[in-house]
PDB file of C-alpha atoms in Angstrom:
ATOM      1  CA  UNK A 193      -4.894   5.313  -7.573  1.00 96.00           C
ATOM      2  CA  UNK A 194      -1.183   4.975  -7.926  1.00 97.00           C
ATOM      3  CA  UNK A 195       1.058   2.812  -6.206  1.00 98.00           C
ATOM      4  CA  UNK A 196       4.408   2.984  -5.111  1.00 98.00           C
ATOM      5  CA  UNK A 197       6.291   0.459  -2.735  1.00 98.00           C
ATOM      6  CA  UNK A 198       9.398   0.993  -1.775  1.00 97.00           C
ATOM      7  CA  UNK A 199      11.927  -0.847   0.038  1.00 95.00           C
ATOM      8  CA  UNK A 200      15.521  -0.072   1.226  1.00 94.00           C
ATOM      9  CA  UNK A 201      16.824  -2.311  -1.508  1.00 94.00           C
ATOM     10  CA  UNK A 202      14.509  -1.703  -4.572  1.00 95.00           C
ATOM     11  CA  UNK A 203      11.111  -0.164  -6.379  1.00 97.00           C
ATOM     12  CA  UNK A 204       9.213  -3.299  -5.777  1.00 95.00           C
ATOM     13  CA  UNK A 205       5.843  -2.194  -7.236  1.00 97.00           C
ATOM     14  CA  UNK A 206       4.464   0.800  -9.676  1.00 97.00           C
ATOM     15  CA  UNK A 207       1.038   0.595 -11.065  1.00 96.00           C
ATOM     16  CA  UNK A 208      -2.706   1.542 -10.894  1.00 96.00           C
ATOM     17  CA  UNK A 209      -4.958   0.009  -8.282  1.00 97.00           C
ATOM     18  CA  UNK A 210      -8.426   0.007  -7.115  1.00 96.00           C
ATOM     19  CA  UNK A 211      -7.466  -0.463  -3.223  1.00 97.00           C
ATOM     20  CA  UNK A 212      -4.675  -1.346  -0.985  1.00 97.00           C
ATOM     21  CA  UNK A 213      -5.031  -3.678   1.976  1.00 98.00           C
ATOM     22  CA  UNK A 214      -2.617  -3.098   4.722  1.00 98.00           C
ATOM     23  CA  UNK A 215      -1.338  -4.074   7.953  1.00 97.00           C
ATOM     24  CA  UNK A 216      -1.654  -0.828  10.321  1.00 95.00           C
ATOM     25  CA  UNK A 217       0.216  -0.217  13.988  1.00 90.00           C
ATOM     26  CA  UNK A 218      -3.651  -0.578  15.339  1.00 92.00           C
ATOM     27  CA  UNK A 219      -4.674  -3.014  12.915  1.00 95.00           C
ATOM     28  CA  UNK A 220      -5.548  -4.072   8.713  1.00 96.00           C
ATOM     29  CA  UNK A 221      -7.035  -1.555   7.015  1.00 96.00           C
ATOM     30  CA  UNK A 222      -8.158  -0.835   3.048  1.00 96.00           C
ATOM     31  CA  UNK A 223      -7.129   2.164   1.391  1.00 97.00           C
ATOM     32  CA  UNK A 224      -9.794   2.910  -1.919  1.00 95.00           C
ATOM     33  CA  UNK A 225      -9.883   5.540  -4.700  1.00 93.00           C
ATOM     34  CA  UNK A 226      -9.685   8.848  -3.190  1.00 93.00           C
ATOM     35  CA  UNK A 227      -8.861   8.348   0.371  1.00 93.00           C
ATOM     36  CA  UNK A 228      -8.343  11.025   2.552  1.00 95.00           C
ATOM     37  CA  UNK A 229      -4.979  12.159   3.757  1.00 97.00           C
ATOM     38  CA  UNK A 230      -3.517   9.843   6.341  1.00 96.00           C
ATOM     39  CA  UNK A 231       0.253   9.055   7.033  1.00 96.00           C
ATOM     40  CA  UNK A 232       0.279   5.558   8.961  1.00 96.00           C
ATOM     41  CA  UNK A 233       3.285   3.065  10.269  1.00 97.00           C
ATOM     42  CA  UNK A 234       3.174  -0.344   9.148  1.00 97.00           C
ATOM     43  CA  UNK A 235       3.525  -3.778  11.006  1.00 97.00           C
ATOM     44  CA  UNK A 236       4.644  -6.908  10.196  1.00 97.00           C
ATOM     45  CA  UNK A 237       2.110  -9.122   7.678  1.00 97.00           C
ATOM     46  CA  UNK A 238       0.966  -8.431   3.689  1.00 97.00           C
ATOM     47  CA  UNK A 239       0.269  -5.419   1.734  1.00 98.00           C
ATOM     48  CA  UNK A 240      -2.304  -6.765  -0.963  1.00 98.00           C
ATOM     49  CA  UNK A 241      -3.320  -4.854  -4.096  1.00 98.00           C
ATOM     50  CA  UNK A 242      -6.913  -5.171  -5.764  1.00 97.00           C
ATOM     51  CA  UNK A 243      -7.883  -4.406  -9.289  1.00 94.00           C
ATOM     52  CA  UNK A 244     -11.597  -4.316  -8.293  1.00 91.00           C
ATOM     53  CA  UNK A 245     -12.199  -7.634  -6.124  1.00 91.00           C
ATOM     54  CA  UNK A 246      -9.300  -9.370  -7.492  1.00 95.00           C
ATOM     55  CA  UNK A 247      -5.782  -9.586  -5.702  1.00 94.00           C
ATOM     56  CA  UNK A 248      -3.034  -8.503  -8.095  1.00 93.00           C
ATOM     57  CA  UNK A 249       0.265  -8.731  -6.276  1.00 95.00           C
ATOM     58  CA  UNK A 250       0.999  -9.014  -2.514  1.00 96.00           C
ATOM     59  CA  UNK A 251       4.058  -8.589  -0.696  1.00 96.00           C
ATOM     60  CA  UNK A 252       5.389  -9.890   2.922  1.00 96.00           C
ATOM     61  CA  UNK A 253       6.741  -7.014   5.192  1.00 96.00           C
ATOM     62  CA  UNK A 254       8.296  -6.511   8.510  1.00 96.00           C
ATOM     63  CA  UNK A 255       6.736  -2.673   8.393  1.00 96.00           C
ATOM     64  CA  UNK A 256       7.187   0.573   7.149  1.00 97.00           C
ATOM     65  CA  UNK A 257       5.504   3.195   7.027  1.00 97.00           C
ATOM     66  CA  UNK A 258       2.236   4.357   4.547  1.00 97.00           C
ATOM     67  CA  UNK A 259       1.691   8.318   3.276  1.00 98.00           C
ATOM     68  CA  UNK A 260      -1.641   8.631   1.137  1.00 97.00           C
ATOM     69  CA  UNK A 261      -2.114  11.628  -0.410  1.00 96.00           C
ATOM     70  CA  UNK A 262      -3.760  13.023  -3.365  1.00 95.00           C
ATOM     71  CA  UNK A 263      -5.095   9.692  -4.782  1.00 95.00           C
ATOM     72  CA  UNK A 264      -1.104   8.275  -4.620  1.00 97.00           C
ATOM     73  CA  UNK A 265      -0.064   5.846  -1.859  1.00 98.00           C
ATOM     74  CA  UNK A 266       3.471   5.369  -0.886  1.00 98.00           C
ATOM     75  CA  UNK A 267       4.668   2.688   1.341  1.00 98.00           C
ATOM     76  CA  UNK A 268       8.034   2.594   2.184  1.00 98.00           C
ATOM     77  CA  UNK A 269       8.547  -0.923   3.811  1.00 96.00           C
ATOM     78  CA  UNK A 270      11.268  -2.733   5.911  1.00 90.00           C
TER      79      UNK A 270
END
């Protein structure tokens, strides 16, 4: 699925992942390969992208907010 993260400053990430671990207003959750719909705010703590079982990239936020639609997440973070 495609990434995008976003913050006020910058692009930070663009790229092809196999899941997207995040830190939801009612706790973490994983986002795979053709999740459904879901538009979520974001907490303070570390989005983490997987290529399969490995962690590619992670980045520290303060929150944001998380639309997944049509196998393309956007997270626009603070």
């Amino acid at each position: 699925m495609l990434v995008e993260i976003f913050t006020p400053e910058a692009l930070l990430f663009k790229g092809e992942v196999t899941s997207v671990k995040v830190p939801g207003a009612k706790g973490t959750f994983v986002i795979l390969n053709h999740h459904a719909p879901i538009i979520s705010l974001l907490t303070e703590g570390e989005v983490k992208l997987f290529e399969g079982k490995k962690e590619l990239q992670h980045f520290t936020i303060t929150g944001g907010t998380l639309e997944c639609n049509q196998n393309k997440v956007v997270i626009l973070a603070d």
